[in-house]
Amino acid sequence: MKLVVLACLAAVAIAAPQSQDVIPVVQVLRDDRQDDGNGIFNYAFETENGIAMEASGTPGSQGQSNMQGSFRFVFPEGNAADVRYIADENGFQPQSDLLPTDHPLPAHVIDLIRMTEELRAAGATWDEQGRRLTR
């Protein structure tokens, strides 16, 4: 009998709701919106935890919305991430110190490219394996 009562208590303890992670409530400090209904719009918002976003848009030449704006958030370590962008006929073009950049080409590669351009200008051609066909 004691074993049955103990098993029932264990089952109730296991079935009890576990504590859920509490989602913090963040206050909105600013929320501005304007939409003219013709494809022209602006919006901006900012929250107390450092998240901010703003954008403005106009109709594009190919039926898309051309937009430009920025967004900002704070990493858990405390430093801020700032991104500015343009989105138009040429696609999404972000700008930020956080984005990776191309490494500069080594000097020998620049020399090889220059030599190849000089050979092409002189009429040289190459096959699919990269072997030069003409001099």
Tab-separated table of C-alpha atoms in Angstrom:
chain	number	residue	atom	x	y	z
A	1	MET	CA	0.000	0.000	0.000
A	2	LYS	CA	2.837	2.390	0.888
A	3	LEU	CA	4.443	1.637	-2.461
A	4	VAL	CA	1.232	2.554	-4.336
A	5	VAL	CA	0.906	5.863	-2.438
A	6	LEU	CA	4.581	6.645	-3.069
A	7	ALA	CA	4.182	5.866	-6.794
A	8	CYS	CA	1.103	8.135	-6.987
A	9	LEU	CA	2.972	10.991	-5.301
A	10	ALA	CA	5.911	10.538	-7.678
A	11	ALA	CA	3.560	10.567	-10.687
A	12	VAL	CA	1.888	13.783	-9.490
A	13	ALA	CA	5.292	15.431	-8.934
A	14	ILE	CA	6.488	14.467	-12.403
A	15	ALA	CA	3.239	15.621	-14.050
A	16	ALA	CA	3.285	19.019	-12.314
A	17	PRO	CA	3.850	21.918	-14.714
A	18	GLN	CA	7.491	22.849	-15.042
A	19	SER	CA	8.525	26.477	-14.711
A	20	GLN	CA	8.474	28.257	-18.054
A	21	ASP	CA	11.051	30.822	-19.093
A	22	VAL	CA	9.429	34.177	-18.564
A	23	ILE	CA	9.369	36.393	-21.638
A	24	PRO	CA	10.336	39.881	-20.519
A	25	VAL	CA	7.944	42.703	-21.192
A	26	VAL	CA	9.728	45.479	-23.057
A	27	GLN	CA	8.240	48.923	-23.236
A	28	VAL	CA	7.965	50.671	-26.598
A	29	LEU	CA	9.392	54.177	-26.331
A	30	ARG	CA	8.554	55.358	-29.842
A	31	ASP	CA	6.249	54.078	-32.565
A	32	ASP	CA	5.705	56.380	-35.551
A	33	ARG	CA	4.020	55.163	-38.728
A	34	GLN	CA	2.820	56.831	-41.901
A	35	ASP	CA	1.443	55.134	-44.992
A	36	ASP	CA	-0.020	57.262	-47.766
A	37	GLY	CA	-1.561	54.215	-49.454
A	38	ASN	CA	0.298	54.871	-52.697
A	39	GLY	CA	3.473	52.969	-51.873
A	40	ILE	CA	5.081	55.826	-49.956
A	41	PHE	CA	5.585	55.038	-46.272
A	42	ASN	CA	7.718	55.778	-43.215
A	43	TYR	CA	7.995	54.027	-39.905
A	44	ALA	CA	10.208	54.203	-36.850
A	45	PHE	CA	10.132	52.465	-33.506
A	46	GLU	CA	12.379	52.145	-30.480
A	47	THR	CA	12.177	49.999	-27.359
A	48	GLU	CA	13.669	50.410	-23.904
A	49	ASN	CA	16.106	47.510	-24.428
A	50	GLY	CA	17.949	49.249	-27.274
A	51	ILE	CA	16.124	47.841	-30.297
A	52	ALA	CA	15.362	50.509	-32.898
A	53	MET	CA	14.337	50.461	-36.541
A	54	GLU	CA	13.369	53.049	-39.081
A	55	ALA	CA	12.604	52.863	-42.777
A	56	SER	CA	11.096	54.854	-45.575
A	57	GLY	CA	9.847	53.531	-48.877
A	58	THR	CA	8.711	54.589	-52.300
A	59	PRO	CA	7.352	52.651	-55.291
A	60	GLY	CA	10.089	51.204	-57.487
A	61	SER	CA	10.378	51.230	-61.255
A	62	GLN	CA	9.761	47.467	-61.520
A	63	GLY	CA	6.781	47.226	-59.140
A	64	GLN	CA	8.800	46.682	-55.984
A	65	SER	CA	9.092	48.914	-52.924
A	66	ASN	CA	12.365	50.824	-52.759
A	67	MET	CA	13.360	51.171	-49.135
A	68	GLN	CA	16.128	52.689	-47.115
A	69	GLY	CA	16.578	52.617	-43.387
A	70	SER	CA	18.455	51.266	-40.427
A	71	PHE	CA	18.092	48.957	-37.474
A	72	ARG	CA	19.899	48.630	-34.178
A	73	PHE	CA	20.002	46.071	-31.382
A	74	VAL	CA	22.216	45.346	-28.410
A	75	PHE	CA	24.158	42.097	-28.028
A	76	PRO	CA	24.049	40.308	-24.651
A	77	GLU	CA	27.635	41.513	-24.064
A	78	GLY	CA	26.361	45.100	-24.209
A	79	ASN	CA	27.782	46.350	-27.516
A	80	ALA	CA	25.392	47.681	-30.134
A	81	ALA	CA	24.880	46.427	-33.679
A	82	ASP	CA	24.033	49.146	-36.195
A	83	VAL	CA	23.024	48.343	-39.782
A	84	ARG	CA	22.024	50.823	-42.519
A	85	TYR	CA	20.540	49.510	-45.752
A	86	ILE	CA	19.074	50.284	-49.138
A	87	ALA	CA	16.751	47.838	-50.884
A	88	ASP	CA	15.848	48.650	-54.490
A	89	GLU	CA	16.208	47.367	-58.050
A	90	ASN	CA	19.786	46.369	-57.163
A	91	GLY	CA	18.723	44.188	-54.219
A	92	PHE	CA	19.402	44.466	-50.492
A	93	GLN	CA	22.568	46.467	-49.785
A	94	PRO	CA	23.458	46.561	-46.079
A	95	GLN	CA	26.286	48.619	-44.585
A	96	SER	CA	27.715	47.852	-41.155
A	97	ASP	CA	31.006	47.364	-39.367
A	98	LEU	CA	29.674	43.905	-38.451
A	99	LEU	CA	29.614	42.646	-42.034
A	100	PRO	CA	32.618	40.738	-43.360
A	101	THR	CA	34.712	42.399	-46.034
A	102	ASP	CA	36.851	40.961	-48.796
A	103	HIS	CA	40.518	40.543	-48.052
A	104	PRO	CA	42.846	42.572	-50.278
A	105	LEU	CA	44.459	40.583	-53.077
A	106	PRO	CA	48.129	39.673	-52.594
A	107	ALA	CA	50.613	41.566	-54.777
A	108	HIS	CA	51.473	38.480	-56.873
A	109	VAL	CA	47.802	37.967	-57.759
A	110	ILE	CA	47.493	41.597	-58.847
A	111	ASP	CA	50.592	41.099	-61.018
A	112	LEU	CA	49.096	37.937	-62.578
A	113	ILE	CA	45.838	39.728	-63.373
A	114	ARG	CA	47.753	42.628	-64.950
A	115	MET	CA	49.867	40.219	-67.041
A	116	THR	CA	46.758	38.330	-68.191
A	117	GLU	CA	45.066	41.575	-69.240
A	118	GLU	CA	48.180	42.572	-71.200
A	119	LEU	CA	48.236	39.174	-72.953
A	120	ARG	CA	44.514	39.440	-73.821
A	121	ALA	CA	45.077	42.949	-75.199
A	122	ALA	CA	47.861	41.485	-77.367
A	123	GLY	CA	45.419	38.852	-78.731
A	124	ALA	CA	46.217	35.792	-76.584
A	125	THR	CA	43.483	33.191	-76.014
A	126	TRP	CA	43.161	30.184	-73.681
A	127	ASP	CA	41.393	26.833	-73.779
A	128	GLU	CA	39.085	25.357	-71.082
A	129	GLN	CA	42.062	23.980	-69.110
A	130	GLY	CA	43.743	27.388	-68.987
A	131	ARG	CA	46.444	26.619	-71.581
A	132	ARG	CA	47.351	29.514	-73.816
A	133	LEU	CA	46.476	28.841	-77.455
A	134	THR	CA	47.985	31.861	-79.144
A	135	ARG	CA	50.984	34.078	-78.513
